[in-house]
Coordinates of C-alpha atoms in Angstrom, one line a residue:
M1 CA -26.1 20.7 -11.3
E2 CA -22.5 21.1 -10.1
V3 CA -23.2 19.3 -6.9
I4 CA -24.2 16.1 -8.7
K5 CA -20.9 16.3 -10.7
W6 CA -18.9 16.7 -7.5
L7 CA -20.7 13.7 -6.0
R8 CA -19.8 11.5 -9.0
E9 CA -16.2 12.7 -8.9
Y10 CA -16.1 11.9 -5.2
R11 CA -17.3 8.4 -5.8
E12 CA -14.7 7.8 -8.6
I13 CA -11.9 9.0 -6.2
E14 CA -13.2 6.7 -3.5
A15 CA -13.3 3.8 -5.9
S16 CA -9.8 4.4 -7.0
L17 CA -8.5 4.0 -3.4
E18 CA -9.7 0.4 -3.2
W19 CA -7.3 -2.4 -3.6
K20 CA -7.6 -6.1 -2.7
G21 CA -5.1 -8.9 -3.1
T22 CA -3.3 -11.6 -1.3
F23 CA -0.3 -11.5 1.0
A24 CA 1.9 -12.7 -1.9
D25 CA 0.7 -9.7 -4.0
Y26 CA 1.4 -7.3 -1.1
L27 CA 4.9 -8.7 -0.7
Q28 CA 5.8 -7.8 -4.3
M29 CA 4.5 -4.3 -3.7
V30 CA 6.3 -3.8 -0.3
I31 CA 9.6 -5.1 -1.7
K32 CA 9.4 -2.5 -4.5
N33 CA 8.3 0.2 -2.1
P34 CA 9.5 -0.3 1.5
N35 CA 7.7 2.9 2.5
L36 CA 4.5 0.8 2.6
A37 CA 5.9 -0.8 5.7
L38 CA 6.5 2.4 7.7
H39 CA 5.7 2.2 11.4
A40 CA 3.3 4.7 12.9
H41 CA 5.8 7.4 14.0
A42 CA 7.7 7.2 10.7
R43 CA 4.4 7.6 8.8
I44 CA 3.5 10.7 10.7
Y45 CA 7.0 12.2 10.2
A46 CA 6.8 11.4 6.4
M47 CA 3.4 13.1 6.3
I48 CA 4.8 16.2 8.0
K49 CA 7.8 16.3 5.6
A50 CA 5.6 15.8 2.6
A51 CA 3.8 19.1 3.3
G52 CA 7.2 20.9 2.8
V53 CA 10.1 22.1 4.9
E54 CA 11.7 25.6 4.6
T55 CA 15.2 26.1 6.0
K56 CA 16.5 29.5 7.1
G57 CA 19.9 29.3 8.6
D58 CA 19.7 26.9 11.5
Q59 CA 15.9 27.2 11.7
K60 CA 13.4 24.9 10.0
K61 CA 9.8 25.8 9.2
Y62 CA 7.4 22.9 8.6
H63 CA 4.5 23.9 6.4
F64 CA 2.2 21.1 7.6
F65 CA 0.8 23.3 10.4
D66 CA 0.7 26.6 8.4
K67 CA -3.1 26.9 7.9
E68 CA -4.1 26.5 11.5
L69 CA -1.2 27.4 13.8
F70 CA 0.6 30.7 13.9
G71 CA 3.6 31.9 16.0
L72 CA 4.6 28.5 17.1
D73 CA 7.4 27.8 14.6
K74 CA 10.1 27.2 17.2
T75 CA 7.8 25.0 19.3
L76 CA 6.8 22.9 16.3
E77 CA 10.3 22.6 15.1
R78 CA 11.3 21.2 18.4
L79 CA 8.3 18.8 18.5
I80 CA 9.1 17.5 15.0
E81 CA 12.8 17.3 15.3
E82 CA 13.2 16.1 18.8
Y83 CA 10.2 13.7 18.9
F84 CA 8.9 12.7 15.4
H85 CA 12.2 12.7 13.6
S86 CA 13.9 10.7 16.3
A87 CA 10.9 8.3 16.7
A88 CA 10.9 7.8 12.9
K89 CA 14.5 6.5 13.2
R90 CA 13.3 4.0 15.8
L91 CA 15.3 5.7 18.6
D92 CA 14.1 5.2 22.1
V93 CA 12.0 8.3 22.0
R94 CA 9.5 6.3 20.0
K95 CA 8.7 4.4 23.2
R96 CA 7.4 7.4 24.9
I97 CA 3.9 8.9 25.2
L98 CA 3.9 12.5 23.8
L99 CA 2.4 15.0 26.3
L100 CA 1.7 18.5 25.1
M101 CA 1.7 21.0 28.0
G102 CA 0.7 24.6 27.8
P103 CA -1.9 27.2 28.8
V104 CA -5.5 27.0 27.6
S105 CA -6.2 27.9 24.0
G106 CA -2.5 27.8 23.2
G107 CA -2.8 25.4 20.3
K108 CA -2.4 21.9 21.9
S109 CA -5.7 20.5 20.7
T110 CA -5.1 22.1 17.3
I111 CA -1.8 20.3 16.9
V112 CA -3.5 16.9 17.7
S113 CA -6.4 17.7 15.4
Q114 CA -4.0 18.7 12.6
L115 CA -2.2 15.4 12.9
K116 CA -5.5 13.5 12.8
R117 CA -6.8 15.3 9.7
G118 CA -3.4 15.1 8.1
L119 CA -3.3 11.3 8.5
E120 CA -6.7 11.0 7.0
E121 CA -5.6 12.9 3.9
F122 CA -2.1 11.4 3.7
T123 CA -3.3 7.8 3.7
R124 CA -5.5 8.7 0.7
T125 CA -2.3 9.5 -1.3
E126 CA 0.0 7.1 -3.1
E127 CA 2.9 8.3 -0.9
G128 CA 1.0 7.6 2.3
A129 CA -0.9 4.4 1.2
V130 CA -1.5 1.9 4.0
Y131 CA -2.4 -1.8 3.6
A132 CA -3.8 -4.1 6.2
I133 CA -4.9 -7.7 6.7
E134 CA -8.5 -7.9 5.4
G135 CA -11.0 -8.7 8.2
C136 CA -8.5 -7.8 11.0
P137 CA -10.3 -5.8 13.7
M138 CA -7.0 -3.9 14.4
H139 CA -6.1 -3.2 10.7
E140 CA -2.7 -4.7 11.4
D141 CA 0.4 -4.8 9.2
P142 CA 0.3 -7.7 6.7
L143 CA 4.0 -8.3 7.4
H144 CA 2.9 -9.7 10.8
L145 CA 2.0 -12.8 8.7
L146 CA 5.7 -13.6 8.3
P147 CA 6.8 -16.2 10.7
M148 CA 9.2 -15.0 13.4
S149 CA 12.0 -17.3 12.2
L150 CA 12.0 -15.8 8.7
R151 CA 12.0 -12.1 9.7
P152 CA 15.8 -11.7 10.3
Q153 CA 16.4 -13.2 6.8
F154 CA 13.7 -11.0 5.3
E155 CA 15.3 -7.9 6.9
K156 CA 18.7 -8.8 5.7
E157 CA 17.5 -9.5 2.2
Y158 CA 15.2 -6.5 1.7
G159 CA 16.1 -4.1 4.5
I160 CA 12.6 -4.1 5.9
R161 CA 12.2 -4.7 9.7
V162 CA 9.1 -6.4 10.9
E163 CA 7.9 -5.8 14.5
G164 CA 4.8 -7.2 16.3
N165 CA 2.7 -10.3 16.3
L166 CA -0.6 -11.3 14.8
C167 CA -3.7 -10.4 16.8
P168 CA -5.7 -13.4 18.2
V169 CA -8.4 -13.1 15.5
C170 CA -5.9 -13.3 12.5
R171 CA -3.9 -16.1 14.2
L172 CA -7.1 -18.2 14.5
R173 CA -8.1 -17.5 10.9
L174 CA -4.6 -18.3 9.6
D175 CA -4.8 -21.7 11.3
E176 CA -8.5 -22.6 10.6
E177 CA -9.2 -20.9 7.3
F178 CA -5.8 -21.0 5.5
S179 CA -4.1 -23.9 7.2
G180 CA -1.0 -21.7 7.8
E181 CA -0.7 -20.7 4.1
V182 CA 0.1 -17.1 4.7
E183 CA 0.6 -16.3 1.0
S184 CA -3.2 -16.7 0.4
F185 CA -4.2 -14.5 3.3
P186 CA -6.3 -11.5 1.9
V187 CA -4.9 -8.0 2.1
K188 CA -6.6 -4.7 1.3
R189 CA -5.8 -1.0 1.3
I190 CA -7.2 1.1 4.1
V191 CA -7.8 4.8 4.6
F192 CA -7.5 6.3 8.1
S193 CA -10.7 7.8 9.4
E194 CA -11.5 8.9 12.9
E195 CA -15.2 8.8 12.1
Q196 CA -15.0 5.1 11.0
R197 CA -12.4 4.3 13.7
V198 CA -9.7 3.2 11.4
G199 CA -6.1 4.2 12.4
I200 CA -7.3 7.1 14.6
G201 CA -8.8 6.8 18.1
T202 CA -9.8 9.2 20.8
F203 CA -10.2 8.3 24.5
T204 CA -12.0 10.6 26.8
P205 CA -12.1 9.6 30.5
S206 CA -15.3 9.9 32.5
D207 CA -16.5 8.8 35.9
P208 CA -14.0 6.0 36.8
K209 CA -16.8 4.2 38.7
S210 CA -18.9 3.8 35.6
Q211 CA -16.3 3.7 32.8
D212 CA -14.9 0.4 31.8
I213 CA -11.3 -0.5 30.8
A214 CA -13.0 -2.1 27.8
D215 CA -13.2 1.4 26.2
L216 CA -9.5 1.1 25.8
T217 CA -8.8 -2.6 25.2
G218 CA -12.1 -4.1 23.9
S219 CA -14.5 -6.4 25.7
I220 CA -16.1 -9.9 25.8
D221 CA -19.0 -10.4 23.5
F222 CA -21.3 -12.3 25.9
S223 CA -23.8 -13.1 23.1
S224 CA -21.1 -15.2 21.3
I225 CA -19.8 -17.2 24.3
T226 CA -22.5 -19.8 24.0
E227 CA -21.6 -20.2 20.3
Y228 CA -17.9 -20.5 20.8
G229 CA -17.8 -21.9 24.2
S230 CA -15.0 -19.9 25.8
E231 CA -14.2 -16.4 26.8
S232 CA -10.7 -17.0 25.5
D233 CA -11.9 -17.6 22.0
P234 CA -11.0 -14.6 19.8
R235 CA -14.4 -14.8 18.1
A236 CA -16.1 -14.2 21.4
Y237 CA -14.2 -10.9 22.0
R238 CA -14.7 -7.5 20.6
F239 CA -11.4 -5.9 19.7
D240 CA -13.0 -2.5 19.5
G241 CA -11.3 -0.4 22.2
E242 CA -9.5 2.8 21.3
L243 CA -6.1 1.1 21.5
N244 CA -7.3 -1.5 19.0
K245 CA -8.8 0.8 16.5
A246 CA -5.9 3.4 16.6
N247 CA -3.4 0.7 15.7
R248 CA -1.1 1.8 12.8
G249 CA -1.8 5.5 13.5
L250 CA -2.6 7.8 16.5
M251 CA -4.6 7.7 19.6
E252 CA -5.5 11.0 21.4
F253 CA -5.8 10.5 25.2
Q254 CA -7.8 13.4 26.3
E255 CA -7.3 14.6 29.9
M256 CA -4.9 11.8 30.5
L257 CA -3.6 13.1 33.8
K258 CA -7.1 13.2 35.2
S259 CA -7.8 9.6 34.4
D260 CA -8.1 6.8 36.9
E261 CA -4.9 4.8 37.5
K262 CA -6.4 1.6 35.9
F263 CA -6.7 3.4 32.6
L264 CA -3.0 4.4 32.6
W265 CA -1.6 0.9 33.4
N266 CA -2.0 -0.3 29.9
L267 CA 0.1 2.6 28.7
L268 CA 3.1 1.4 30.5
S269 CA 3.5 -1.8 28.4
L270 CA 2.2 -0.1 25.2
S271 CA 4.8 2.7 25.3
Q272 CA 7.8 0.6 26.2
E273 CA 7.1 -2.8 24.6
G274 CA 4.6 -1.9 21.9
N275 CA 1.8 -4.2 23.3
F276 CA -1.0 -4.3 25.8
K277 CA -3.1 -6.8 27.7
A278 CA -6.7 -7.5 26.7
G279 CA -9.0 -10.2 28.0
R280 CA -7.7 -13.7 28.3
F281 CA -5.2 -13.4 25.5
A282 CA -1.4 -13.1 25.2
L283 CA 0.0 -9.5 24.9
I284 CA -1.5 -7.8 21.8
S285 CA 0.9 -5.8 19.6
A286 CA 0.0 -2.2 18.8
D287 CA 1.9 0.3 16.7
E288 CA 0.6 3.7 17.5
L289 CA 1.4 7.2 18.7
V290 CA -0.3 8.0 22.0
I291 CA -0.6 11.8 22.4
A292 CA -2.1 13.7 25.3
H293 CA -2.3 17.3 26.4
T294 CA -2.6 19.1 29.7
N295 CA -1.9 22.4 31.5
E296 CA 1.0 23.1 33.8
N297 CA -1.0 22.9 37.1
E298 CA -2.3 19.4 36.3
Y299 CA 1.1 18.2 35.2
R300 CA 2.7 19.4 38.5
T301 CA 0.0 17.6 40.5
F302 CA 0.7 14.5 38.4
V303 CA 4.4 14.6 39.0
A304 CA 4.0 15.2 42.7
N305 CA 2.2 11.9 43.1
K306 CA 4.9 9.2 43.6
K307 CA 2.5 6.5 42.3
N308 CA 3.0 8.0 38.8
E309 CA 6.8 7.7 38.6
A310 CA 6.7 4.6 36.3
L311 CA 4.4 6.4 33.8
Q312 CA 6.2 9.7 34.2
S313 CA 9.4 8.1 33.0
R314 CA 7.6 7.0 29.8
I315 CA 6.3 10.5 29.0
I316 CA 8.0 13.1 26.9
V317 CA 6.7 16.6 27.7
M318 CA 6.6 19.3 25.0
H319 CA 5.9 22.8 26.1
V320 CA 3.4 24.6 23.8
P321 CA 3.4 28.3 24.9
Y322 CA 1.3 31.1 23.6
N323 CA 2.4 33.0 20.5
L324 CA 4.6 36.0 21.2
K325 CA 4.5 37.7 17.8
V326 CA 1.9 40.4 17.1
S327 CA 1.9 39.7 13.3
D328 CA 1.1 36.0 14.0
E329 CA -1.5 36.9 16.7
I330 CA -3.4 38.8 14.1
K331 CA -3.5 35.7 11.9
I332 CA -5.0 33.8 14.9
Y333 CA -7.9 36.3 15.3
E334 CA -8.4 36.4 11.5
K335 CA -8.8 32.6 11.5
L336 CA -11.2 32.6 14.4
I337 CA -13.3 35.3 12.9
S338 CA -13.4 33.6 9.5
Q339 CA -14.7 30.5 11.2
S340 CA -17.6 32.4 12.9
D341 CA -20.8 34.0 11.8
I342 CA -19.3 37.5 12.3
R343 CA -17.1 37.2 9.3
N344 CA -19.3 39.5 7.3
V345 CA -18.8 42.4 9.7
H346 CA -16.1 44.8 8.6
V347 CA -13.1 45.0 11.0
A348 CA -11.3 48.4 10.7
P349 CA -7.6 48.3 9.8
H350 CA -5.3 48.0 12.8
S351 CA -8.1 46.9 15.1
L352 CA -6.8 43.3 15.3
W353 CA -3.2 44.7 15.5
A354 CA -4.1 46.8 18.6
T355 CA -5.9 43.8 20.1
S356 CA -2.8 41.6 19.4
V357 CA -0.5 44.1 21.1
F358 CA -2.6 43.7 24.2
G359 CA -2.6 39.9 24.0
V360 CA 1.1 39.6 23.4
L361 CA 2.1 42.2 26.1
S362 CA 0.1 40.2 28.7
R363 CA 2.3 37.1 27.9
L364 CA 5.8 38.7 28.0
K365 CA 8.0 38.8 31.0
P366 CA 10.1 41.9 32.0
S367 CA 13.7 41.7 30.7
K368 CA 16.7 42.3 32.9
K369 CA 18.3 44.3 30.1
Q370 CA 18.6 48.0 30.9
G371 CA 16.3 50.1 28.7
M372 CA 14.3 47.1 27.5
D373 CA 10.6 47.6 28.3
L374 CA 7.7 45.3 27.2
V375 CA 6.8 47.3 24.2
K376 CA 10.4 47.3 22.9
K377 CA 10.6 43.5 23.6
M378 CA 7.3 43.0 21.7
K379 CA 8.6 44.8 18.7
I380 CA 12.0 43.0 18.7
Y381 CA 10.1 39.7 18.8
D382 CA 8.0 40.8 15.8
G383 CA 11.1 41.5 13.7
E384 CA 11.4 45.3 14.3
D385 CA 14.5 47.2 15.4
V386 CA 14.0 49.7 18.2
E387 CA 16.1 52.4 19.8
G388 CA 19.1 50.8 21.4
F389 CA 18.3 47.2 20.3
N390 CA 18.1 45.2 17.1
Q391 CA 17.5 41.6 15.9
K392 CA 21.0 40.6 17.2
D393 CA 19.5 40.8 20.7
L394 CA 16.6 38.5 19.8
K395 CA 18.2 35.2 20.7
E396 CA 19.4 36.4 24.1
L397 CA 16.0 37.8 24.9
M398 CA 14.2 34.6 23.9
I399 CA 16.6 32.5 26.0
E400 CA 16.0 34.8 29.0
G401 CA 12.2 34.6 28.4
E402 CA 12.2 30.9 28.1
E403 CA 13.9 30.6 31.5
Q404 CA 11.2 32.8 33.0
G405 CA 8.4 30.7 31.5
E406 CA 7.4 33.4 29.0
G407 CA 4.3 32.5 27.0
M408 CA 3.0 30.0 29.6
S409 CA 0.5 32.6 31.0
G410 CA -1.4 35.7 29.9
V411 CA -4.5 36.5 27.9
D412 CA -5.7 33.6 25.7
P413 CA -7.0 34.1 22.2
R414 CA -10.4 32.6 23.1
Y415 CA -11.1 35.3 25.7
V416 CA -10.2 38.0 23.1
I417 CA -12.4 36.5 20.3
N418 CA -15.2 36.2 22.9
R419 CA -14.9 39.9 23.7
I420 CA -14.8 40.8 20.0
S421 CA -18.0 38.9 19.5
T422 CA -19.6 40.6 22.5
A423 CA -18.7 44.0 21.1
L424 CA -20.2 43.1 17.7
I425 CA -23.4 41.7 19.1
R426 CA -23.9 44.5 21.7
D427 CA -23.4 47.4 19.3
E428 CA -24.8 45.6 16.2
H429 CA -22.4 47.7 14.0
A430 CA -21.6 46.9 10.4
C431 CA -18.0 47.9 11.3
I432 CA -16.0 47.5 14.4
N433 CA -12.8 49.4 15.3
A434 CA -9.9 49.1 17.7
L435 CA -11.5 51.3 20.4
D436 CA -14.6 49.1 20.3
I437 CA -12.5 46.0 20.9
L438 CA -10.3 47.5 23.6
R439 CA -13.4 48.8 25.4
A440 CA -14.9 45.3 25.3
L441 CA -11.7 43.8 26.6
K442 CA -11.7 46.3 29.5
D443 CA -15.4 45.6 30.3
G444 CA -14.7 41.8 30.3
L445 CA -12.1 42.0 32.9
S446 CA -14.6 43.0 35.6
Q447 CA -16.5 39.8 34.9
H448 CA -13.3 37.7 34.9
T449 CA -13.5 35.9 38.2
S450 CA -10.4 33.7 37.7
I451 CA -7.9 36.6 38.0
T452 CA -6.7 38.5 41.0
K453 CA -7.0 42.2 41.7
E454 CA -3.3 42.7 40.9
E455 CA -3.6 40.8 37.6
R456 CA -6.7 42.9 36.6
E457 CA -4.8 46.1 37.3
N458 CA -1.9 44.9 35.2
L459 CA -4.2 44.0 32.3
L460 CA -6.0 47.3 32.5
N461 CA -2.6 49.0 32.3
L462 CA -1.7 46.9 29.2
I463 CA -5.0 47.9 27.5
S464 CA -3.9 51.5 28.1
V465 CA -0.5 50.7 26.5
A466 CA -2.2 49.1 23.5
R467 CA -4.4 52.2 23.2
R468 CA -1.3 54.5 23.1
E469 CA 0.3 52.3 20.4
Y470 CA -2.9 52.4 18.4
D471 CA -3.1 56.2 18.8
E472 CA 0.3 56.6 17.2
M473 CA -0.6 54.2 14.4
A474 CA -3.9 56.0 13.8
K475 CA -2.1 59.4 13.6
K476 CA 0.4 58.1 11.2
E477 CA -2.3 56.5 9.0
V478 CA -4.4 59.7 8.7
Q479 CA -1.4 62.0 8.3
K480 CA -0.1 59.7 5.5
A481 CA -3.5 59.9 3.8
F482 CA -3.2 63.8 4.0
V483 CA 0.0 63.7 2.0
Y484 CA -1.1 64.2 -1.6
A485 CA 1.2 62.2 -3.9
Y486 CA 2.9 60.9 -0.8
E487 CA 5.5 58.8 -2.6
E488 CA 6.5 61.8 -4.8
S489 CA 6.8 64.1 -1.7
A490 CA 9.0 61.5 0.1
K491 CA 11.1 61.0 -3.0
S492 CA 11.7 64.7 -3.4
L493 CA 12.6 65.1 0.3
L494 CA 14.9 62.1 0.1
N495 CA 16.8 63.4 -3.0
N496 CA 17.2 66.8 -1.4
Y497 CA 18.6 65.1 1.8
L498 CA 20.9 62.8 -0.1
D499 CA 22.4 65.6 -2.2
N500 CA 23.2 67.5 0.9
V501 CA 24.6 64.3 2.7
E502 CA 26.8 63.6 -0.3
A503 CA 28.2 67.1 -0.4
F504 CA 28.7 67.0 3.4
C505 CA 30.6 63.7 3.3
N506 CA 32.7 64.7 0.3
S507 CA 33.4 68.2 1.6
T508 CA 31.9 69.7 -1.6
K509 CA 29.3 72.3 -2.3
L510 CA 25.9 72.2 -4.0
M511 CA 24.8 74.2 -7.1
D512 CA 21.6 76.2 -6.8
P513 CA 19.5 75.1 -9.8
I514 CA 18.0 78.6 -10.3
T515 CA 20.9 81.0 -9.6
G516 CA 23.8 78.6 -10.4
E517 CA 25.3 79.8 -7.1
E518 CA 27.5 77.3 -5.1
L519 CA 26.0 76.7 -1.7
P520 CA 27.3 74.8 1.4
P521 CA 25.3 71.7 2.5
D522 CA 22.0 72.6 4.2
E523 CA 22.8 71.6 7.7
Q524 CA 19.4 72.8 8.9
L525 CA 17.5 70.6 6.5
M526 CA 19.6 67.5 7.3
R527 CA 19.3 68.0 11.1
S528 CA 15.5 68.6 10.8
I529 CA 15.2 65.1 9.3
E530 CA 17.8 63.3 11.4
E531 CA 16.5 64.6 14.8
H532 CA 13.2 62.7 14.2
V533 CA 15.0 59.4 14.7
G534 CA 17.2 60.6 17.6
V535 CA 20.5 61.1 15.7
S536 CA 22.6 63.3 17.9
E537 CA 25.0 66.1 16.8
N538 CA 27.9 63.8 17.6
A539 CA 26.4 60.9 15.7
K540 CA 25.3 62.7 12.6
K541 CA 28.6 62.1 10.6
T542 CA 28.4 58.4 11.2
F543 CA 24.7 58.2 10.3
R544 CA 25.3 60.1 7.0
E545 CA 28.3 57.9 6.1
E546 CA 26.2 54.8 6.8
I547 CA 23.6 56.1 4.3
L548 CA 26.3 56.6 1.6
I549 CA 27.6 53.1 2.1
R550 CA 24.1 51.7 1.8
I551 CA 23.6 53.6 -1.5
S552 CA 27.0 52.3 -2.8
M553 CA 26.0 48.7 -1.9
Y554 CA 22.6 49.1 -3.7
A555 CA 24.4 50.5 -6.8
R556 CA 26.8 47.5 -6.9
K557 CA 23.9 45.1 -6.9
G558 CA 22.0 47.1 -9.5
K559 CA 19.2 48.1 -7.1
T560 CA 17.6 51.5 -6.8
F561 CA 17.9 53.2 -3.4
S562 CA 14.6 54.6 -2.2
Y563 CA 13.5 56.1 1.1
E564 CA 12.3 52.7 2.2
S565 CA 15.8 51.1 1.7
H566 CA 17.0 52.3 5.1
E567 CA 14.6 51.7 8.0
R568 CA 15.7 54.7 10.1
L569 CA 15.9 57.0 7.2
K570 CA 12.4 55.9 6.1
E571 CA 11.1 56.7 9.6
A572 CA 12.9 60.1 9.6
I573 CA 11.5 61.1 6.2
E574 CA 7.9 60.1 7.2
K575 CA 8.1 61.9 10.6
K576 CA 9.5 65.0 8.9
L577 CA 6.6 65.0 6.3
F578 CA 4.1 64.4 9.1
A579 CA 5.5 67.2 11.2
D580 CA 5.1 69.6 8.3
L581 CA 1.5 68.5 7.8
K582 CA 0.4 68.3 11.5
D583 CA -1.1 71.8 11.6
I584 CA -3.0 71.2 8.4
V585 CA -4.4 68.0 9.7
K586 CA -5.5 69.5 13.0
I587 CA -7.3 72.4 11.4
T588 CA -9.0 70.3 8.7
T589 CA -10.3 67.6 11.1
S590 CA -11.4 69.8 13.9
V591 CA -13.5 72.4 12.0
E592 CA -17.2 71.8 12.8
H593 CA -18.3 73.4 9.5
P594 CA -15.5 73.1 7.0
D595 CA -15.3 75.4 4.0
Q596 CA -15.2 74.2 0.4
E597 CA -11.4 73.7 0.4
Q598 CA -11.3 71.9 3.8
L599 CA -14.2 69.7 2.7
K600 CA -12.4 68.8 -0.5
R601 CA -9.3 67.9 1.5
I602 CA -11.3 65.7 4.0
N603 CA -13.1 63.9 1.1
G604 CA -9.7 63.3 -0.5
V605 CA -8.4 61.8 2.8
M606 CA -11.5 59.6 3.1
D607 CA -11.1 58.3 -0.4
R608 CA -7.5 57.4 0.1
L609 CA -8.3 55.6 3.4
I610 CA -11.1 53.7 1.7
N611 CA -9.3 52.9 -1.6
E612 CA -5.8 52.4 -0.5
H613 CA -5.8 51.4 3.2
G614 CA -8.8 49.1 3.6
Y615 CA -11.2 51.3 5.5
C616 CA -15.0 51.5 4.9
P617 CA -16.9 54.8 4.9
I618 CA -17.9 54.3 8.6
C619 CA -14.4 53.6 10.1
A620 CA -12.7 56.1 7.8
N621 CA -14.9 58.9 9.1
E622 CA -14.4 57.7 12.7
I623 CA -10.6 57.6 12.5
V624 CA -10.3 61.0 10.8
K625 CA -12.4 62.5 13.7
Y626 CA -10.5 60.5 16.3
V627 CA -7.1 61.7 15.0
G628 CA -8.3 65.2 14.8
A629 CA -9.3 65.0 18.5
L630 CA -5.9 63.5 19.4
L631 CA -3.9 66.2 17.6
N632 CA -6.0 69.0 19.3
R633 CA -5.4 67.7 22.9

């Protein structure tokens, strides 16, 4: 059986990760490869970089988060560059608690989860290998065995800085078991695991009256006191708090701002000095990233409390807003659907697109730019050019939006996926389309008790806007399917247009291929195409010259100019073709009992929708009927 083979291979891989030796052996390894001595923040940054970095102009895209997070490239770049990169260089930002702040279901927990899972995988690689003192309850850095007086000399000689002290358990063992002979102290390789509480910890506050600080810093082992005689004996103490076990890696502090004050006091020393107090011991060194997440209201309440000023100064807040790009919002819903039991239900093309339009519109803030409405802004954000605006306006719009708190409110993806699930379960369809989802979203608003009447009215209006956008998309899809040999038709129309444009710009005439007669450029044809994209009579000369320049540029680069090589020309050609076909589509889709020719045409459209555009027989039939009804209104 394949499964047995997999199990054997798994055991072999696990066995290959094991290594044991002495501190003397480890010293030889770390001198050859100083990366073994990375501190926690530097290790996390190295892990993120190892997944790949793509640079476009002054923007960086880190691929570490690609599989789970979409539309947060700018946020993640800021997080990695301003926090992790700086912390990896031992700058002061390393001494700060990282607090992710943003709306619900915006990706905060996913960022933390990705870092945890990433560390588990990274420490299983040679590049991310981590070694610890064997038997240490805190899995501490073997270099802590180096006496303080030798560390400056060690750093000068090998360029490796050592920070932190031995934990009480290892110090006692060094004296009693090894008589101070650090070279013989055992060292082993460790692999981070949240499940086994190695290098990754999670603290969740509960009732402060019943929860003990021991959950963070460990506790006295009362059963051992009689054996060792003192509460200050390290052997009579369990170093099993989350701060202990997360050493060398990461600790997630869930709902940190809701915690009782006594649980936050330890963070003051840990963040600034890299140590904390536990039991009747000296300060215990800990090298770990403390990361928390919260929403905006909780943070404002926390800041308003003057008692929190000391901790507030030790926190770096990173805003994690909602995604604002429709194309990335689709990826979020596709991911959530793939993780559910509804993944086998067919979702009609453009259904998630229409849903994403609604979601993104709810998060956008109105622009002060004249002529810029929310739909245009949405399209600009998603990389499209719209009438009167283009991608050059993007940066200015984003700065304006950031000042308005854009993306910090609106419809969250969880609500949307819940409504999609409701539509599927309620209708028990094998296929679901955009209208089903938009209807479910609308119905859900009446049950949404956390929004005001004004907010509900605004969201209902945005559902209507998303419906109008979908209607246009649906008409275009069906009309395109009605064009037989669409590419050939577009190419023929393009060539005819370009011949006339060239003659117009060069003040020459065209030769009729049949009669051989010289004819002036067909102004009626050119205008019938250009008017579809709003080219005025005064602007037609500039538009045509721009087309010729683009053709010349393509020719110099050895590229072939097609109708898709110029965005506005592409739109004009398509609209012209669709306009010519509109009557045919209306008649064919609205006839209750189509004749043989009309039936053949409908079947051809259905086949093209199914084979070329991703429809199933159910949603293909529905969209053809729907578009027919739209065109006959």
